[in-house]
Coordinates of C-alpha atoms in Angstrom, one line a residue:
M1 CA 98.7 111.8 131.2
D2 CA 100.1 113.9 134.2
K3 CA 103.0 115.2 132.2
V4 CA 100.5 116.2 129.1
R5 CA 98.4 117.9 131.9
K6 CA 101.1 119.7 133.5
K7 CA 102.5 121.1 130.2
L8 CA 98.9 122.1 129.3
Q9 CA 98.7 124.1 132.8
E10 CA 101.9 125.9 132.2
S11 CA 101.3 127.0 128.9
V12 CA 97.6 128.2 129.9
S13 CA 99.1 130.1 132.7
F14 CA 101.5 131.5 130.3
I15 CA 99.1 132.8 128.0
S16 CA 96.6 134.0 130.1
S17 CA 98.2 137.2 130.8
Y18 CA 98.4 137.8 127.0
L19 CA 94.8 137.2 126.2
P20 CA 93.8 140.9 125.6
L21 CA 97.2 140.7 123.4
V22 CA 96.4 138.1 121.5
N23 CA 92.9 138.8 121.1
S24 CA 93.5 142.3 119.6
H25 CA 92.7 143.3 116.0
M26 CA 95.9 144.7 113.9
V27 CA 93.5 147.1 112.1
E28 CA 92.8 148.7 115.5
F29 CA 96.5 149.2 116.6
F30 CA 96.1 152.8 115.9
S31 CA 92.4 153.5 116.7
N32 CA 92.8 151.9 120.1
D33 CA 96.2 152.8 120.9
L34 CA 96.9 148.8 121.2
W35 CA 100.9 149.6 121.7
E36 CA 100.0 151.4 125.2
A37 CA 97.1 149.0 126.1
H38 CA 98.7 145.6 125.6
V39 CA 102.4 145.7 125.1
P40 CA 104.3 144.7 128.4
N41 CA 105.5 147.8 130.4
K42 CA 109.2 146.5 130.5
I43 CA 109.1 145.7 127.1
K44 CA 108.0 149.1 126.1
T45 CA 110.7 150.9 128.6
E46 CA 113.3 148.8 126.9
F47 CA 112.4 149.7 123.2
K48 CA 112.7 153.2 124.3
E49 CA 115.9 153.0 126.1
K50 CA 117.5 150.9 123.4
H51 CA 116.7 153.2 120.8
W52 CA 115.9 149.9 118.4
N53 CA 115.3 151.7 115.3
K54 CA 116.8 148.9 112.7
E55 CA 115.1 148.9 109.3
N56 CA 113.6 145.4 109.6
I57 CA 112.0 144.9 113.1
I58 CA 112.6 141.2 112.8
D59 CA 116.1 141.4 113.1
I60 CA 115.5 142.6 116.6
F61 CA 113.8 139.7 117.2
L62 CA 116.2 137.5 115.8
E63 CA 119.0 138.9 117.7
N64 CA 116.9 138.3 121.0
L65 CA 116.0 134.9 120.6
E66 CA 118.8 133.5 122.7
A67 CA 119.1 136.8 124.7
S68 CA 118.4 135.9 128.4
H69 CA 120.0 139.6 129.4
S70 CA 117.2 141.5 127.9
E71 CA 113.6 141.8 128.5
L72 CA 112.5 141.1 125.0
G73 CA 114.8 137.9 125.0
R74 CA 113.1 136.8 128.4
F75 CA 109.9 137.0 126.8
I76 CA 110.8 135.3 123.4
Q77 CA 112.2 132.5 125.5
S78 CA 108.9 131.9 127.5
C79 CA 106.9 131.8 124.4
S80 CA 109.4 129.2 123.1
A81 CA 109.2 127.1 126.2
N82 CA 105.7 127.1 126.3
S83 CA 105.4 126.2 122.4
L84 CA 105.3 123.2 120.2
E85 CA 108.9 123.1 119.2
K86 CA 110.4 123.3 122.5
N87 CA 107.7 121.0 124.0
E88 CA 109.5 117.4 125.2
I89 CA 106.2 115.9 124.6
I90 CA 106.5 116.0 120.7
I91 CA 108.2 113.0 119.1
G92 CA 109.8 112.4 115.6
I93 CA 108.3 109.9 113.0
D94 CA 111.2 107.7 113.6
E95 CA 111.0 107.7 117.5
L96 CA 107.2 106.4 117.1
Q97 CA 108.2 104.1 114.7
K98 CA 111.3 103.0 116.9
A99 CA 108.9 102.6 119.9
F100 CA 106.2 100.2 117.8
R101 CA 108.7 98.5 116.0
M102 CA 107.4 99.5 112.9
N103 CA 108.9 98.2 109.3
R104 CA 109.6 101.3 107.7
C105 CA 108.0 101.1 104.2
S106 CA 110.5 102.5 101.2
N107 CA 110.1 105.9 100.1
M108 CA 108.9 106.9 96.5
D109 CA 110.9 110.0 95.9
C110 CA 110.5 109.5 92.2
V111 CA 106.6 109.7 92.1
N112 CA 106.6 113.4 91.9
K113 CA 109.2 113.7 89.2
D114 CA 106.2 114.1 86.9
K115 CA 104.7 116.5 89.2
F116 CA 101.4 114.9 90.6
M117 CA 101.1 117.6 93.1
S118 CA 102.4 120.9 94.4
E119 CA 105.9 120.8 96.3
K120 CA 104.0 121.2 99.7
K121 CA 101.6 119.0 99.0
F122 CA 104.1 116.0 98.1
H123 CA 106.3 117.0 101.1
E124 CA 102.7 116.6 103.4
V125 CA 101.5 113.5 101.6
K126 CA 104.5 111.5 101.0
K127 CA 105.6 111.9 104.8
M128 CA 102.1 111.2 106.2
S129 CA 101.5 108.3 103.9
E130 CA 104.5 106.4 104.7
L131 CA 103.6 106.7 108.4
V132 CA 100.2 105.6 107.5
A133 CA 101.4 102.4 105.8
D134 CA 103.5 101.6 108.9
L135 CA 100.7 101.7 111.1
V136 CA 98.6 99.7 108.8
R137 CA 101.2 96.8 109.0
T138 CA 101.8 97.3 112.4
T139 CA 98.0 97.1 113.5
D140 CA 97.1 94.7 110.8
A141 CA 94.3 97.3 109.5
T142 CA 92.3 96.1 106.7
H143 CA 91.3 99.6 105.2
V144 CA 91.8 103.5 105.7
I145 CA 89.1 106.1 106.1
D146 CA 90.6 109.4 105.1
I147 CA 88.3 112.1 106.6
G148 CA 88.1 115.5 104.8
D149 CA 89.5 113.8 101.6
G150 CA 89.5 117.0 99.8
K151 CA 91.4 116.7 96.4
G152 CA 92.1 113.3 97.2
Y153 CA 95.7 113.5 97.1
L154 CA 96.2 111.6 99.8
S155 CA 94.0 108.6 99.3
S156 CA 95.1 108.4 95.7
Y157 CA 98.8 108.0 97.0
L158 CA 98.0 105.3 99.6
S159 CA 96.1 103.5 97.0
L160 CA 98.5 103.7 94.1
V161 CA 101.9 103.4 95.9
Y162 CA 100.7 101.4 99.2
K163 CA 98.0 99.4 97.5
L164 CA 95.9 100.3 100.6
Q165 CA 92.1 100.1 100.5
V166 CA 90.9 103.7 101.1
L167 CA 87.5 105.3 101.5
G168 CA 87.6 109.1 101.1
L169 CA 85.0 111.2 102.7
D170 CA 84.4 114.8 101.8
S171 CA 81.3 117.1 102.6
S172 CA 81.7 118.7 99.3
T173 CA 80.2 116.9 95.9
N174 CA 82.5 118.9 93.9
L175 CA 85.6 117.9 95.7
T176 CA 84.8 114.2 96.1
Q177 CA 83.6 114.4 92.1
G178 CA 87.1 115.8 91.1
A179 CA 88.8 113.5 93.5
A180 CA 87.5 110.5 91.5
E181 CA 88.7 112.3 88.0
R182 CA 91.8 113.2 89.7
A183 CA 92.7 109.5 90.9
N184 CA 91.7 108.4 87.2
K185 CA 94.2 110.8 85.9
L186 CA 96.8 109.9 88.5
Q187 CA 96.8 106.4 87.8
K188 CA 97.3 107.0 84.1
R189 CA 100.2 109.3 85.1
W190 CA 101.5 106.7 87.4
N191 CA 101.7 103.9 84.9
S192 CA 103.4 106.3 82.7
A193 CA 106.1 107.4 85.6
L194 CA 106.8 103.6 86.0
N195 CA 107.8 103.2 82.5
K196 CA 109.4 106.7 82.2
F197 CA 111.6 106.8 85.0
D198 CA 112.2 102.8 84.7
I199 CA 110.7 102.4 88.5
E200 CA 109.6 98.7 89.7
D201 CA 106.6 99.0 91.6
E202 CA 107.4 97.7 94.9
P203 CA 105.2 95.6 96.6
F204 CA 103.3 96.0 99.8
N205 CA 103.6 92.6 100.9
N206 CA 106.5 90.0 100.0
E207 CA 105.3 89.7 96.4
T208 CA 108.0 89.5 93.7
P209 CA 107.9 93.1 91.9
S210 CA 107.5 92.9 88.6
K211 CA 107.0 96.2 86.3
T212 CA 104.7 94.7 83.8
K213 CA 102.3 93.0 86.6
S214 CA 102.6 96.3 88.5
I215 CA 101.2 98.2 85.7
E216 CA 98.6 95.8 85.0
D217 CA 97.7 95.9 89.0
T218 CA 97.3 99.5 88.8
N219 CA 93.9 99.2 86.7
K220 CA 92.6 97.2 89.8
R221 CA 94.1 99.4 92.2
N222 CA 92.1 102.5 91.2
E223 CA 89.3 100.5 92.6
C224 CA 91.0 100.4 96.1
Y225 CA 90.0 104.2 96.4
K226 CA 86.6 104.9 96.7
Q227 CA 84.8 108.4 97.3
V228 CA 81.4 109.2 99.4
T229 CA 80.0 113.0 99.7
K230 CA 79.4 113.0 103.4
F231 CA 78.9 115.6 106.2
I232 CA 80.7 114.2 108.9
T233 CA 79.6 114.5 112.5
Y234 CA 80.3 112.6 115.8
D235 CA 77.3 110.3 114.9
T236 CA 78.2 109.6 111.6
D237 CA 78.1 105.5 110.8
L238 CA 81.7 105.1 109.7
K239 CA 81.8 101.6 109.6
N240 CA 78.5 101.3 107.5
L241 CA 79.7 103.5 104.9
L242 CA 83.0 101.5 104.6
Y243 CA 80.7 98.2 104.0
E244 CA 78.5 100.0 101.3
K245 CA 81.5 101.1 99.2
F246 CA 83.6 97.8 100.4
P247 CA 81.0 94.8 100.6
G248 CA 82.6 92.0 102.3
S249 CA 81.9 89.3 104.9
I250 CA 85.0 89.9 107.6
E251 CA 85.3 92.3 110.6
Y252 CA 86.8 95.3 108.7
Q253 CA 89.8 97.2 110.8
Y254 CA 89.9 100.8 109.6
G255 CA 92.5 103.6 110.4
L256 CA 91.2 107.0 110.6
I257 CA 93.4 109.7 108.8
G258 CA 92.8 113.4 108.2
L259 CA 95.3 115.8 106.8
H260 CA 94.5 119.2 107.7
T261 CA 91.0 118.9 108.8
C262 CA 89.3 122.0 108.8
G263 CA 87.7 123.6 112.1
N264 CA 85.6 121.1 113.9
L265 CA 86.2 118.1 111.8
S266 CA 89.7 117.4 113.5
P267 CA 87.9 117.0 117.0
I268 CA 85.1 115.0 115.1
C269 CA 87.8 112.7 114.1
L270 CA 89.3 112.3 117.6
R271 CA 85.8 111.5 118.9
Q272 CA 85.1 109.1 116.2
F273 CA 88.1 107.4 117.0
L274 CA 87.4 107.0 120.4
Y275 CA 83.9 105.4 119.9
N276 CA 84.9 103.2 117.3
N277 CA 86.3 100.1 118.5
N278 CA 87.0 98.9 114.8
A279 CA 89.3 101.6 114.3
P280 CA 93.0 100.6 115.4
F281 CA 94.7 103.8 114.6
L282 CA 94.3 107.6 114.4
V283 CA 96.4 109.8 112.4
N284 CA 95.1 113.7 112.4
I285 CA 96.8 116.9 111.4
G286 CA 94.3 120.0 112.2
C287 CA 94.1 123.3 110.6
C288 CA 91.5 126.4 110.6
Y289 CA 91.8 126.8 114.6
H290 CA 89.7 129.9 114.3
L291 CA 86.7 127.7 113.2
L292 CA 86.3 125.6 116.3
E293 CA 83.4 126.4 118.4
E294 CA 84.4 127.1 122.0
G295 CA 82.5 126.2 124.9
N296 CA 82.0 123.4 127.8
D297 CA 78.7 121.4 126.4
H298 CA 79.5 118.3 124.4
E299 CA 78.9 119.8 120.8
S300 CA 81.7 122.4 121.4
T301 CA 85.1 121.6 119.7
F302 CA 87.4 123.3 122.2
P303 CA 88.2 122.8 124.9
M304 CA 88.1 118.8 124.4
S305 CA 89.8 118.0 127.9
N306 CA 87.9 117.9 131.1
Y307 CA 90.7 119.5 132.6
L308 CA 90.3 122.5 130.4
K309 CA 86.5 122.3 130.5
Q310 CA 86.5 122.6 134.5
S311 CA 88.9 125.3 134.4
N312 CA 86.5 127.4 132.2
F313 CA 89.6 128.4 129.9
V314 CA 88.5 130.5 126.9
L315 CA 91.0 131.4 124.1
G316 CA 88.8 133.4 121.9
R317 CA 88.6 133.5 118.1
N318 CA 91.2 136.2 117.3
A319 CA 93.8 134.0 119.3
R320 CA 92.8 130.9 117.4
M321 CA 93.2 132.8 114.2
L322 CA 96.7 134.0 115.7
S323 CA 97.6 130.5 116.0
L324 CA 97.6 130.1 112.5
Q325 CA 100.5 132.3 111.7
A326 CA 103.5 130.8 110.2
P327 CA 106.9 132.0 112.3
A328 CA 109.4 130.0 110.9
R329 CA 108.4 131.4 107.3
I330 CA 108.2 135.0 109.1
F331 CA 111.7 134.6 110.2
V332 CA 113.6 133.5 107.2
S333 CA 111.6 135.6 104.5
K334 CA 112.1 138.7 107.0
E335 CA 108.9 140.2 105.6
I336 CA 106.0 141.7 107.4
P337 CA 103.3 142.5 105.0
Q338 CA 102.7 146.2 104.1
T339 CA 99.2 146.0 104.2
L340 CA 99.3 145.8 107.7
M341 CA 100.4 149.6 108.2
F342 CA 98.0 150.3 105.4
R343 CA 94.8 148.6 107.0
A344 CA 95.6 150.1 110.3
V345 CA 96.0 153.6 109.5
F346 CA 93.2 153.4 106.8
E347 CA 90.6 152.5 110.0
S348 CA 92.0 155.5 111.5
F349 CA 91.1 157.4 108.5
M350 CA 87.7 156.2 108.6
E351 CA 87.3 157.2 112.3
H352 CA 88.2 160.4 111.2
K353 CA 86.1 160.8 108.4
M354 CA 83.2 158.7 109.7
G355 CA 83.4 158.3 113.3
K356 CA 83.7 155.3 115.6
C357 CA 82.8 152.0 113.8
I358 CA 80.2 150.0 116.3
G359 CA 79.7 146.5 115.9
K360 CA 81.3 144.0 113.7
G361 CA 83.5 146.7 112.3
R362 CA 84.8 147.9 108.8
E363 CA 85.3 144.5 106.5
V364 CA 87.7 145.6 103.6
G365 CA 88.8 142.2 103.0
R366 CA 92.1 141.4 100.9
M367 CA 92.8 143.7 97.8
R368 CA 92.8 141.5 94.4
S369 CA 96.1 143.4 93.4
K370 CA 98.9 144.8 95.4
C371 CA 98.9 148.3 96.2
S372 CA 101.7 150.7 95.7
S373 CA 100.5 153.4 97.7
F374 CA 98.4 154.2 100.8
V375 CA 96.4 156.7 98.6
E376 CA 95.9 153.5 96.3
Y377 CA 94.8 151.2 99.1
S378 CA 92.6 153.9 100.6
R379 CA 90.6 154.4 97.3
K380 CA 90.0 150.7 96.8
G381 CA 89.1 150.4 100.5
I382 CA 86.7 153.3 100.3
K383 CA 85.0 151.9 97.0
K384 CA 84.6 148.0 98.8
L385 CA 82.7 150.0 101.9
G386 CA 80.7 151.6 99.7
Y387 CA 81.1 154.8 101.4
N388 CA 80.5 158.1 99.7
I389 CA 83.4 160.4 101.0
H390 CA 84.9 163.4 99.1
V391 CA 88.5 163.6 99.9
S392 CA 91.3 164.3 98.0
D393 CA 94.9 162.5 97.0
E394 CA 96.6 165.0 99.1
E395 CA 94.5 164.6 102.4
I396 CA 94.8 160.8 102.1
A397 CA 98.6 161.1 101.6
T398 CA 99.0 163.6 104.4
F399 CA 97.1 161.6 106.9
F400 CA 99.5 158.7 106.1
E401 CA 102.7 161.0 106.8
K402 CA 101.4 161.4 110.6
Y403 CA 101.5 157.7 111.2
A404 CA 104.6 156.7 109.1
P405 CA 107.0 157.2 111.9
S406 CA 105.0 154.8 114.0
L407 CA 105.4 151.9 111.5
Q408 CA 108.2 150.3 113.8
F409 CA 105.8 149.9 116.7
L410 CA 103.3 148.6 114.6
E411 CA 105.7 145.8 113.3
F412 CA 107.1 145.2 116.7
Y413 CA 103.5 144.5 118.0
F414 CA 103.1 142.5 115.1
M415 CA 106.1 140.4 116.1
I416 CA 105.2 140.2 119.6
R417 CA 101.8 138.4 118.2
V418 CA 104.0 136.1 115.8
V419 CA 105.9 134.7 118.8
L420 CA 102.7 133.8 120.9
A421 CA 101.3 132.2 118.2
P422 CA 102.9 128.8 118.5
V423 CA 101.8 128.9 122.3
I424 CA 98.2 129.0 121.5
E425 CA 98.8 126.1 119.1
N426 CA 100.2 124.4 121.5
I427 CA 97.3 124.7 124.1
I428 CA 94.9 123.1 121.4
L429 CA 97.0 120.3 120.5
L430 CA 97.9 119.4 124.2
D431 CA 94.2 119.8 124.9
R432 CA 93.2 117.3 122.1
L433 CA 96.1 115.0 123.5
L434 CA 95.0 115.0 126.9
F435 CA 91.3 114.4 125.5
L436 CA 92.2 111.1 124.3
Q437 CA 94.5 110.3 127.2
E438 CA 91.8 110.8 129.9
N439 CA 89.6 108.4 127.7
G440 CA 92.1 105.6 128.1
I441 CA 94.1 105.8 125.0
K442 CA 97.5 105.5 126.3
H443 CA 99.3 105.2 123.1
S444 CA 98.6 108.9 121.7
F445 CA 101.3 110.9 120.7
L446 CA 102.0 114.5 119.4
V447 CA 104.1 113.8 116.5
K448 CA 106.1 116.6 114.4
L449 CA 105.3 115.1 110.6
F450 CA 106.3 117.8 108.5
D451 CA 108.9 120.8 107.8
S452 CA 107.6 123.6 109.6
Y453 CA 108.9 126.1 107.1
V454 CA 107.3 124.0 104.0
S455 CA 104.1 123.0 105.8
P456 CA 103.4 125.5 109.0
R457 CA 100.5 123.0 110.3
C458 CA 103.2 120.2 111.0
Y459 CA 102.1 118.7 114.2
G460 CA 99.7 115.7 114.0
I461 CA 97.7 113.4 116.7
V462 CA 98.6 109.9 116.5
A463 CA 97.1 107.1 118.4
I464 CA 96.9 103.6 118.5
R465 CA 94.5 101.6 120.3
D466 CA 95.6 98.6 122.2
K467 CA 94.7 95.4 120.3
Q468 CA 91.6 93.6 121.6

């Protein structure tokens, strides 16, 4: 616990100097002169002195990833040192399985040959289901409860491939009904795949495999996955919901899982695990950090640990939104959205025509189709805002040309924020891990479950309760 607290303290101390930067709005880059306001002076000076004028700004960051002789390089390395990727507390699935002497369940690469789901979703479901099945074996859990079940891919996979009894919970009636229908379709396609690819359905226990028997058993297996529409809170009686769908006289032990549980749902999962002694393990990967509720009261979902609560640390919504960036994808694609420039210049143009916006700000949102020019973007933006502005295409184009030379500054500012994003996610997840450890869950870990390029939200909280 001391090690986790120390890492959290270091990351909080580091990010504190950059909170104004990570909480800024890219749309205000020009209107509020964010370059002068928030970029560290030494980096600004270096940018001017080195005349960084590459066609692709991302190349500058790639060249400075390991450059300790430059201000930018030292900044990037400091960000990296406070990120999840370089956090020595992070462990891999193999390390976790070795530590708890888990018997690895066989991979079922053949399952998605018939395209049950997207490659990204299959990558996530396959990796997570392997771990969940291992944990079921290790802890002797009788059931699995999937909180935030969504479309039911993970639950269906666990019941079809690993023969686990799964209760899927989601607050959306449409998603719950869709999950049930999808489970029926997947069952039929599973049977077809067994024949088509000549697969023997490997048993989860020690039974002798038989293709004929396995296809017959698949019909029964659909009964292993049940769905309930329910908005989950800290006080929801999960045990009662489980017995309603899976009646029985024995004392059930149920693992709690959640794949990309949105916003507040991840902290709710952690609290549910903490207060449910019938839950021997937890696997939770969160997302949508911007939807967390910050505060120090019991209902708040960030921070969770007593350590951060007592420090009165506040991230801010924009910072939490920034944490959802995908640096691995950006560095590989070397693409910065053109709309960043369009939107920032458009904000300045609107101020020029309409004056400073007070309050919530101008919400343009996403354009349905890609705009080929700033003129097209501005026309659509003005229409969406409902403004009655008489302006020529020439005036719009001329206004944009005035800002065009500053594109490299905007993109550089964007990339500074991108390399800070993992630090913020690191803080959020370390806070959750520390919360569990503060409350006596000593076997709690931060685990890298997925490939960060395929699935940017790739880190999960895994906890195993000591056997009673």
